């Protein structure tokens, strides 16, 4: 079966690669449909809408903007593969440095938020399935349908209002207490860097600031997990091995959490990849409301300052990470359930 | 044509099966067909009925209000005075009233201050009602055009198979990999602000899901007997697509589209919250919420209430769509 699995992995990897190239082509096409002339592009790179023809001409020459489109596309592909996203038109530093600064903050927020969301979803889904068509089931359904339909900023407002302003439990905004010195840059993620440096004060402050935004991302995302977990749990609870577990005299608690729950976990794996995309989208709003200065916050600022390089870089990075997440989910799914490999 | 009204076409066998297995009607109970069936099915579930009523009220009001606003614009009436667009509202949401800034919700001056007023003294209730046409148009138009594009891309990919399928689906994957909000920001900023560009941006990010749905439908339908028969009688692939595959795959999409209209309103509100696609001087649900941000902890109701209104409308769509999805649940594969 090893060759079968190898074939599956290769096929999926090729598909993912093609999708990435198409994604880049898409972004490239978008850019060139919206900014058709080399002069307009040069003015954006200079960051001055009234740049003189001499300056634009030199920029066009320096950046090869007058080359045929396919040459430009391969240049673009080559640059992107090598991590060269151009120079930020707002800050006039390479886009990679901007990404290094802001992307880890967003990733940390999204990953923590997603882990919390999946945990909430698994718990509520299992409870709903174990009490099918009774009060807890309907309660969970009402809960997730509401959080699912609520705008992200509303959830953020309510959390901020109640937990931060009225109860004063957690800080209302920011990434970390601004009077603290940042630890040495290793990964860029505040929590991880503080751990590596052993700076507990910074770690504690960053954790406190992280909780509200992360919970907001979790709350808007957990409904899907609840729904899938509920149906796969119902499926698992009807199986013979669950009946056997009951017959052995195990308590309902042990059967639900010990036997059925473990078997109902498999469908959640692929869902995590799907959730990742929505969480990243959601993090944009969350970062704006909580002034959590990550990539989403920066992108919104960039959008209003016509900072094209930043927007495109963010779009590409997120797109590629979503494709990668999908690929990893496919692999995990194939490992968990060998029948998938045949397709 | 069969495509013009999906409710009236002949083979609705699956809905009848659903009734038999789910509710087991008495022998005297006549199984209704088409639209009446859906109405009856929804009416059996109280939350879904409530959702449908809210959706109906929202859409009807938006239609009337939008028509009045258009009429006012055609008659060149000044938006700062009372005009045709504001006759249904308790006050003009565009005129400034600095004596009534930031008032909390109260029964004073009922119903004008029921939801409070904003920093320019405009009643929040009037502003929210005045903004309904944009949200209704966005939800209907984006879902409608997404279905239309996804229908042709998805069914032709699924029916033709082979390389066409591979290329189209990889392209769809590439679109799906982009987070909706980020791509919408990118497109609407690059095209330039305004309501129309926002609609274009939303449609661009919305069609791939429908392409996936329709492809899955086409894959199951293309092996059916009537498709074979049509092929044998010499029909071309386009004719088979339009006559057989599309009409038979549109049914399960309805439930998803209902859910999706809520999502469009949500995304639209989110983008408006960021100030994208907002026309100055025209209230927008998401934008109302974000303009309350600067008065946030003190006048919290100013930013929370528009958010709650959005949530109520979206919940209505979710309830109705969820009920429809229960009905179709066994039939859709994605």
XYZ file of C-alpha atoms in Angstrom:
677
model
C 0.000 0.000 0.000
C 3.032 2.275 0.250
C 3.115 2.924 -3.483
C -0.591 3.707 -3.406
C -0.038 6.303 -0.705
C 2.983 7.666 -2.549
C 0.897 8.053 -5.692
C -1.799 9.846 -3.740
C 0.710 12.255 -2.166
C 2.373 13.032 -5.521
C -0.970 13.651 -7.196
C -2.123 15.970 -4.454
C 1.232 17.774 -4.364
C 1.110 18.386 -8.121
C -2.461 19.639 -7.829
C -1.457 22.000 -5.021
C 1.491 23.321 -7.036
C -0.691 23.951 -10.092
C -3.190 25.746 -7.888
C -0.426 27.963 -6.489
C 0.781 28.873 -9.995
C -2.811 29.617 -11.050
C -3.237 31.745 -7.948
C -0.176 33.764 -8.871
C -1.434 34.078 -12.451
C -4.768 35.272 -11.096
C -3.192 37.951 -8.944
C -0.912 38.970 -11.804
C -3.872 39.203 -14.191
C -5.845 41.216 -11.666
C -2.959 43.630 -11.235
C -2.540 44.106 -14.972
C -6.244 44.452 -15.704
C -6.566 47.161 -13.105
C -3.258 48.938 -13.753
C -2.780 48.450 -17.487
C -0.100 50.982 -18.369
C 3.583 50.809 -17.296
C 3.505 54.530 -16.483
C 0.693 54.088 -13.955
C 2.574 51.207 -12.358
C 5.737 53.287 -12.176
C 3.878 56.133 -10.476
C 2.597 53.689 -7.874
C 6.071 52.295 -7.280
C 7.438 55.816 -6.787
C 4.491 56.600 -4.537
C 3.864 59.919 -6.268
C 0.867 60.366 -8.609
C 2.515 63.388 -10.239
C 5.947 61.889 -10.913
C 7.711 63.442 -13.870
C 8.077 61.441 -17.112
C 11.831 61.183 -16.587
C 11.402 59.475 -13.235
C 8.689 57.108 -14.490
C 10.850 56.229 -17.497
C 13.779 55.279 -15.280
C 11.509 53.231 -13.010
C 10.016 51.444 -16.020
C 13.500 50.606 -17.230
C 14.739 49.513 -13.807
C 11.728 47.236 -13.219
C 11.348 45.934 -16.782
C 7.773 47.179 -16.881
C 7.734 47.569 -20.677
C 8.690 43.935 -21.346
C 6.113 41.631 -22.964
C 3.504 40.337 -20.535
C 4.757 36.733 -20.491
C 8.282 37.904 -19.660
C 6.862 40.037 -16.883
C 4.843 37.102 -15.624
C 7.909 34.850 -15.429
C 9.874 37.603 -13.718
C 7.034 37.979 -11.276
C 6.837 34.222 -10.700
C 10.610 34.061 -10.214
C 10.610 36.968 -7.764
C 7.698 35.613 -5.769
C 9.240 32.151 -5.491
C 12.387 33.801 -4.155
C 10.386 35.788 -1.638
C 10.880 39.097 -3.392
C 7.557 40.940 -3.239
C 8.923 44.326 -4.205
C 9.274 47.477 -2.171
C 6.465 48.695 0.015
C 5.123 51.936 -1.471
C 4.160 53.276 1.930
C 7.183 52.528 4.099
C 9.807 52.270 1.317
C 11.340 49.110 2.736
C 11.274 45.629 1.135
C 7.868 44.000 1.504
C 9.513 40.927 3.044
C 10.551 42.954 6.073
C 6.990 44.155 6.509
C 5.739 40.584 6.288
C 8.367 39.436 8.791
C 7.142 42.034 11.230
C 3.392 41.608 10.948
C 2.631 38.134 9.590
C 3.777 36.128 12.657
C 1.499 38.230 14.883
C -1.514 37.396 12.724
C -0.531 33.737 12.444
C -0.247 33.413 16.199
C -3.650 35.044 16.659
C -5.325 32.879 14.026
C -3.760 29.611 15.202
C -4.616 30.212 18.860
C -8.121 31.384 17.932
C -8.659 28.365 15.746
C -7.481 25.908 18.390
C -9.907 27.457 20.891
C -12.672 27.412 18.270
C -12.135 23.754 17.402
C -12.116 22.802 21.093
C -15.386 24.686 21.715
C -16.877 23.131 18.582
C -15.871 19.593 19.554
C -17.273 20.004 23.061
C -20.580 21.553 22.017
C -20.964 19.146 19.089
C -20.424 16.092 21.273
C -22.908 17.374 23.864
C -25.491 18.087 21.161
C -25.075 14.618 19.669
C -25.216 12.818 23.017
C -28.500 14.601 23.833
C -29.985 14.390 20.371
C -33.374 16.153 19.928
C -33.476 17.282 23.545
C -32.989 20.644 25.193
C -29.145 20.731 25.103
C -29.187 19.882 21.397
C -31.570 22.721 20.553
C -29.646 25.043 22.870
C -26.379 24.316 21.067
C -28.054 24.767 17.700
C -29.467 28.144 18.711
C -26.047 29.125 20.035
C -24.059 28.232 16.948
C -26.607 29.541 14.465
C -26.503 32.898 16.262
C -22.717 33.174 16.518
C -22.438 31.950 12.941
C -24.725 34.719 11.693
C -23.388 37.517 13.865
C -21.046 40.018 12.222
C -17.506 39.631 13.523
C -17.318 43.204 14.696
C -20.467 42.771 16.776
C -18.947 39.803 18.608
C -15.750 41.801 19.093
C -17.683 44.820 20.407
C -19.661 42.753 22.869
C -16.564 40.990 24.217
C -14.681 44.245 24.459
C -17.576 46.025 26.127
C -18.370 43.391 28.728
C -15.018 41.762 29.492
C -12.696 44.713 29.012
C -14.651 47.877 29.763
C -17.327 46.797 32.227
C -15.633 43.964 34.109
C -12.033 45.155 33.545
C -10.824 41.570 33.253
C -8.661 41.898 30.152
C -7.005 44.754 28.248
C -9.258 46.218 25.540
C -6.761 46.728 22.732
C -3.195 46.373 21.553
C -0.787 43.473 21.092
C 1.141 43.960 24.311
C 1.599 46.546 27.035
C 3.432 49.370 25.160
C 5.816 50.169 28.025
C 7.430 46.726 27.843
C 10.566 46.087 25.791
C 10.054 43.518 23.050
C 12.213 40.389 23.387
C 14.817 39.556 20.768
C 13.227 38.753 17.369
C 13.305 35.021 16.683
C 9.968 33.961 15.231
C 8.135 37.274 15.424
C 5.312 35.767 17.434
C 5.074 37.708 20.708
C 4.251 34.689 22.866
C 6.905 32.394 21.386
C 9.611 35.051 21.422
C 8.883 35.892 25.052
C 9.075 32.197 25.926
C 12.423 31.813 24.151
C 13.810 34.891 25.880
C 12.303 33.768 29.209
C 10.591 37.134 29.586
C 7.562 36.182 31.699
C 6.268 39.714 32.196
C 6.105 40.213 28.435
C 4.610 36.754 27.957
C 1.859 37.395 30.484
C 1.021 40.762 28.962
C 0.972 39.351 25.412
C -1.226 36.452 26.534
C -3.721 38.815 28.178
C -3.899 40.921 25.035
C -4.252 37.841 22.860
C -7.201 36.271 24.691
C -10.042 38.579 23.591
C -9.181 38.639 19.852
C -8.506 34.901 19.860
C -11.830 34.180 21.545
C -13.601 36.404 19.026
C -12.115 34.372 16.164
C -13.042 31.184 17.998
C -16.642 32.254 18.562
C -17.332 33.110 14.926
C -15.706 29.905 13.695
C -16.816 27.156 16.035
C -20.318 26.661 14.584
C -19.105 24.670 11.604
C -17.103 22.322 13.844
C -20.138 21.846 16.090
C -22.301 20.951 13.153
C -19.929 18.412 11.610
C -18.953 16.979 14.976
C -22.611 16.546 15.895
C -23.458 14.583 12.754
C -20.318 12.431 12.839
C -20.852 11.824 16.555
C -24.455 10.735 15.932
C -23.083 8.402 13.306
C -20.529 6.995 15.744
C -23.046 6.601 18.580
C -25.190 4.305 16.419
C -22.350 1.878 15.808
C -22.118 -1.576 17.338
C -18.982 -0.851 19.329
C -20.823 1.864 21.225
C -23.614 -0.570 22.067
C -20.947 -3.018 23.204
C -19.411 -0.358 25.424
C -22.821 0.286 27.011
C -23.331 -3.445 27.483
C -20.014 -3.705 29.238
C -21.549 -1.425 31.852
C -19.601 1.757 31.113
C -21.220 5.030 32.130
C -22.702 7.299 29.474
C -19.957 9.806 30.141
C -17.252 7.230 29.435
C -18.951 5.940 26.302
C -19.494 9.408 24.852
C -16.067 10.846 25.571
C -13.986 7.662 25.519
C -15.420 5.569 22.700
C -17.578 7.611 20.349
C -15.720 10.922 20.568
C -12.404 9.490 19.381
C -14.022 7.921 16.351
C -15.942 11.046 15.479
C -12.796 13.184 15.302
C -11.713 12.196 11.793
C -14.014 14.481 9.720
C -12.862 17.472 11.759
C -9.357 17.258 10.288
C -10.342 18.504 6.840
C -12.549 21.131 8.364
C -9.608 22.763 10.102
C -8.092 23.730 6.764
C -11.383 25.235 5.629
C -11.706 27.135 8.890
C -8.214 28.527 8.480
C -9.279 30.598 5.459
C -12.337 32.040 7.212
C -10.314 32.732 10.353
C -7.716 34.689 8.411
C -10.492 36.724 6.782
C -12.068 37.257 10.180
C -8.774 38.274 11.715
C -8.748 41.395 9.524
C -11.803 42.793 11.324
C -10.719 41.487 14.703
C -7.362 43.211 14.353
C -9.041 46.476 13.390
C -11.452 46.451 16.333
C -8.855 45.406 18.926
C -6.027 47.460 17.406
C -4.080 44.241 17.251
C -1.335 45.323 14.892
C -0.908 42.311 12.662
C -1.038 41.763 8.932
C -4.809 42.312 8.711
C -4.578 45.709 10.356
C -1.686 46.611 8.098
C -3.581 45.448 4.997
C -6.565 47.645 5.777
C -4.233 50.595 6.207
C -2.445 49.644 3.008
C -5.776 49.469 1.160
C -6.563 53.056 2.039
C -3.071 54.241 1.138
C -3.062 52.426 -2.230
C -0.152 50.301 -1.086
C -0.573 47.655 -3.800
C 2.538 45.651 -3.007
C 1.417 45.064 0.566
C -2.108 43.994 -0.434
C -0.881 41.646 -3.146
C 1.823 40.171 -0.919
C -0.716 39.484 1.812
C -3.181 37.987 -0.680
C -0.505 35.669 -2.083
C 0.871 34.607 1.299
C -2.582 33.810 2.659
C -3.618 32.035 -0.535
C -0.513 29.858 -0.493
C -0.919 29.024 3.182
C -4.557 28.056 2.614
C -3.531 25.759 -0.251
C -0.796 24.285 1.959
C -3.297 23.790 4.785
C -5.633 22.001 2.378
C -2.789 19.771 1.216
C -1.797 18.864 4.784
C -5.446 18.192 5.640
C -5.737 15.847 2.657
C -2.653 13.952 3.807
C -3.831 13.685 7.406
C -7.206 12.522 6.205
C -5.620 9.874 4.018
C -3.521 8.662 6.941
C -6.566 8.562 9.222
C -8.871 6.900 6.702
C -7.044 4.744 4.117
C -10.140 4.454 1.905
C -9.685 8.069 0.779
C -6.474 7.229 -1.093
C -8.338 5.393 -3.807
C -9.959 8.544 -5.154
C -38.241 26.919 -21.215
C -37.619 24.591 -18.357
C -34.949 26.838 -16.913
C -37.215 29.827 -16.378
C -39.038 28.402 -13.384
C -37.306 25.607 -11.515
C -40.349 24.986 -9.318
C -42.626 24.003 -12.160
C -40.622 21.341 -13.839
C -41.822 17.735 -13.804
C -39.273 15.522 -12.006
C -39.499 16.583 -8.377
C -39.450 13.022 -7.173
C -36.833 13.666 -4.513
C -39.032 16.137 -2.622
C -41.817 13.607 -2.475
C -39.394 11.005 -1.171
C -38.270 13.457 1.490
C -41.859 13.941 2.649
C -42.507 10.241 2.829
C -39.407 9.443 4.830
C -39.436 12.423 7.128
C -42.993 13.180 8.093
C -44.959 10.213 6.777
C -48.154 12.053 5.828
C -51.557 10.456 6.301
C -53.140 8.932 3.252
C -55.646 11.747 2.887
C -52.815 14.302 2.920
C -52.126 15.460 -0.587
C -48.493 16.049 -1.439
C -48.188 19.532 -2.824
C -45.890 20.339 -5.670
C -43.493 23.126 -6.397
C -43.713 26.366 -4.495
C -46.665 25.377 -2.301
C -44.644 22.425 -1.070
C -41.798 24.630 0.102
C -44.174 27.057 1.815
C -45.893 24.252 3.685
C -42.617 22.622 4.618
C -41.201 25.827 6.065
C -44.420 26.686 7.913
C -44.134 23.476 9.945
C -41.004 24.755 11.668
C -41.610 27.799 13.904
C -38.087 29.326 13.825
C -37.887 28.880 10.058
C -41.300 30.523 9.669
C -40.111 33.446 11.780
C -36.995 33.677 9.640
C -39.047 33.645 6.446
C -41.333 36.383 7.777
C -38.319 38.547 8.667
C -36.762 37.927 5.243
C -40.047 38.781 3.548
C -40.459 41.992 5.530
C -36.832 42.934 4.852
C -37.061 42.324 1.113
C -40.472 43.994 0.655
C -39.472 47.046 2.655
C -36.156 47.276 0.815
C -37.976 47.098 -2.514
C -40.418 49.893 -1.640
C -37.779 52.047 0.015
C -35.367 51.560 -2.871
C -38.030 52.467 -5.412
C -38.909 55.619 -3.459
C -35.253 56.628 -3.215
C -34.801 56.120 -6.929
C -37.927 58.173 -7.597
C -36.617 60.947 -5.356
C -33.322 60.928 -7.222
C -35.130 61.054 -10.561
C -37.181 64.054 -9.391
C -33.967 65.807 -8.257
C -35.231 66.241 -4.720
C -32.619 67.467 -2.262
C -31.548 64.737 0.171
C -31.254 67.305 2.951
C -34.958 68.099 2.957
C -37.846 65.722 3.383
C -38.172 63.870 0.082
C -39.885 60.844 -1.413
C -37.202 58.513 -0.041
C -37.885 59.483 3.556
C -41.677 59.481 3.659
C -41.725 55.997 5.188
C -39.173 56.945 7.850
C -39.648 58.821 11.090
C -37.028 61.412 10.171
C -34.545 62.246 7.432
C -31.374 60.192 8.027
C -29.229 62.525 5.937
C -30.180 65.939 7.305
C -28.069 67.063 10.280
C -29.705 67.767 13.644
C -26.982 68.897 15.995
C -29.387 69.421 18.887
C -29.983 65.687 19.137
C -26.478 64.258 19.066
C -25.714 60.833 20.545
C -28.984 60.316 22.379
C -29.443 56.864 23.927
C -32.346 54.639 22.821
C -35.576 55.897 24.368
C -39.308 56.127 23.778
C -39.070 59.899 23.531
C -40.348 61.181 20.205
C -41.524 57.637 19.394
C -40.401 55.918 17.187
C -37.654 58.283 16.068
C -35.245 57.683 18.965
C -36.107 54.047 19.539
C -32.552 53.041 18.644
C -30.870 56.299 19.639
C -29.166 58.842 17.433
C -25.655 59.247 16.023
C -23.071 61.988 16.347
C -24.812 64.112 13.713
C -28.142 63.786 15.466
C -29.588 61.494 12.827
C -31.948 58.826 14.101
C -30.323 55.379 13.964
C -33.674 53.769 13.192
C -34.163 55.919 10.096
C -30.556 55.409 9.007
C -30.841 51.644 9.292
C -34.128 51.554 7.390
C -32.801 53.946 4.760
C -29.853 51.593 4.120
C -31.921 48.425 3.561
C -32.057 48.621 -0.292
C -28.282 48.349 -0.624
C -28.107 45.203 1.489
C -31.065 43.595 -0.260
C -29.705 44.396 -3.715
C -26.246 43.161 -2.735
C -27.553 39.836 -1.435
C -29.873 39.170 -4.376
C -27.517 40.322 -7.102
C -24.334 38.705 -5.808
C -25.938 35.330 -5.110
C -27.856 35.507 -8.383
C -24.846 36.221 -10.543
C -22.676 33.780 -8.589
C -25.235 31.049 -9.301
C -25.332 32.056 -12.949
C -21.545 31.959 -13.422
C -21.048 28.902 -11.230
C -23.813 27.110 -13.108
C -22.069 27.321 -16.467
C -18.532 26.751 -15.181
C -19.523 23.915 -12.848
C -21.895 21.972 -15.084
C -19.666 22.186 -18.137
C -16.651 21.070 -16.078
C -18.604 18.194 -14.583
C -20.287 17.121 -17.807
C -17.338 17.427 -20.171
C -14.764 15.995 -17.753
C -11.154 15.437 -18.775
C -8.875 18.417 -19.251
C -11.664 20.974 -19.204
C -12.624 19.706 -15.790
C -9.041 19.728 -14.470
C -8.281 23.265 -15.641
C -11.584 24.730 -14.469
C -11.421 23.069 -11.085
C -7.817 24.129 -10.434
C -8.836 27.679 -11.300
C -11.776 27.376 -8.917
C -9.412 26.090 -6.224
C -7.151 29.081 -6.761
C -10.123 31.403 -6.236
C -11.274 29.435 -3.214
C -7.841 29.638 -1.608
C -8.166 33.380 -1.247
C -9.865 34.582 1.928
C -13.063 36.324 0.829
C -12.607 39.533 2.770
C -8.999 40.048 1.711
C -9.779 39.483 -1.957
C -12.806 41.772 -1.789
C -10.654 44.490 -0.235
C -8.048 43.988 -2.948
C -10.501 44.103 -5.826
C -12.684 46.938 -4.621
C -9.673 49.068 -3.725
C -7.973 48.371 -7.036
C -11.128 49.053 -9.076
C -11.963 52.080 -6.991
C -14.597 52.595 -4.309
C -18.334 52.621 -4.741
C -21.263 50.252 -4.513
C -20.936 48.800 -8.024
C -17.283 47.850 -7.698
C -18.080 46.213 -4.392
C -20.770 44.122 -6.079
C -18.258 43.094 -8.759
C -15.701 42.181 -6.102
C -18.226 40.112 -4.175
C -19.349 38.276 -7.304
C -15.743 37.469 -8.214
C -15.190 35.827 -4.848
C -18.628 34.198 -4.704
C -18.955 32.066 -7.837
C -16.341 29.334 -7.130
C -18.404 27.681 -4.375
C -21.338 27.390 -6.753
C -19.094 26.017 -9.486
C -18.117 23.238 -7.057
C -21.756 22.516 -6.225
C -22.906 22.407 -9.808
C -19.972 20.209 -10.802
C -20.873 17.671 -8.126
C -24.476 17.734 -9.329
C -23.475 17.356 -12.969
C -21.265 14.368 -12.143
C -24.243 12.460 -10.744
C -26.716 13.573 -13.410
C -24.580 12.943 -16.487
C -24.978 9.172 -16.133
C -28.780 9.313 -15.902
C -30.883 7.660 -18.575
C -32.469 10.813 -19.939
C -29.063 12.357 -20.589
C -28.001 9.229 -22.474
C -31.240 9.307 -24.429
C -30.752 12.935 -25.345
C -27.175 12.222 -26.402
C -28.317 9.338 -28.585
C -30.919 11.504 -30.233
C -28.114 13.731 -31.406
C -28.137 16.700 -29.029
C -24.939 18.691 -28.636
C -23.329 19.148 -25.224
C -24.594 22.707 -24.827
C -28.162 21.622 -25.441
C -27.861 18.739 -22.965
C -26.399 21.154 -20.431
C -29.184 23.691 -20.782
C -32.075 21.285 -21.236
C -31.234 18.538 -18.769
C -28.295 19.056 -16.480
C -28.850 22.631 -15.316
C -32.605 22.350 -14.606
C -32.079 19.165 -12.638
C -29.194 20.422 -10.540
C -30.622 23.786 -9.568
C -32.963 22.457 -6.894
C -30.492 21.621 -4.083
C -28.752 24.932 -4.648
C -31.811 26.849 -3.396
C -31.213 25.925 0.237
C -27.577 26.831 0.033
C -28.363 30.097 -1.757
C -30.761 31.093 1.023
C -28.032 30.539 3.603
C -25.590 32.306 1.354
C -27.642 35.471 0.985
C -27.153 35.959 4.711
C -23.413 35.476 4.272
C -23.342 38.070 1.504
C -25.054 40.585 3.775
C -22.523 39.710 6.459
C -19.531 40.171 4.157
C -21.019 43.323 2.709
C -21.504 44.734 6.200
C -17.970 43.722 7.120
C -16.531 45.540 4.108
C -18.693 48.574 4.820
C -17.382 48.420 8.370
C -13.894 48.891 6.957
C -15.210 51.786 4.870
C -14.954 49.951 1.561
C -17.675 50.605 -1.006
C -19.268 53.268 1.156
C -20.713 56.358 -0.524
C -20.417 59.420 1.653
C -23.765 60.715 2.808
C -25.476 57.370 2.403
C -25.851 55.329 5.590
C -24.635 51.748 5.496
C -25.198 49.146 8.226
C -21.584 48.187 8.669
C -20.391 51.756 8.303
C -22.848 52.980 10.967
C -21.310 50.446 13.299
C -17.757 51.521 12.599
C -18.553 55.236 12.843
C -19.751 54.515 16.368
C -16.334 53.092 17.179
C -14.906 56.444 18.248
C -17.653 56.871 20.843
C -17.386 53.249 21.782
C -17.265 52.458 25.475
C -19.491 55.407 26.462
C -22.125 55.415 23.692
C -21.826 51.669 23.129
C -25.339 51.287 21.698
C -24.351 53.416 18.724
C -22.021 50.758 17.315
C -23.726 47.701 18.804
C -27.285 48.324 17.529
C -26.483 48.305 13.778
C -24.502 45.123 14.396
C -27.500 43.549 16.128
C -29.764 44.510 13.207
C -27.357 42.838 10.764
C -27.247 39.766 12.993
C -31.066 39.561 13.122
C -31.427 39.674 9.343
C -28.631 37.164 8.814
C -30.063 34.842 11.475
C -33.388 34.978 9.601
C -31.663 33.829 6.414
C -29.781 31.154 8.360
C -32.968 29.772 9.957
C -34.833 29.531 6.671
C -31.809 28.176 4.823
C -31.108 25.639 7.534
C -34.637 24.297 7.336
C -34.405 24.010 3.550
C -31.057 22.289 3.893
C -32.606 19.673 6.183
C -35.031 18.911 3.395
C -32.373 18.646 0.739
C -29.675 17.248 3.056
C -29.628 13.752 1.612
C -29.448 14.948 -1.973
C -26.504 17.294 -2.074
C -22.887 16.238 -2.282
C -19.955 18.563 -1.900
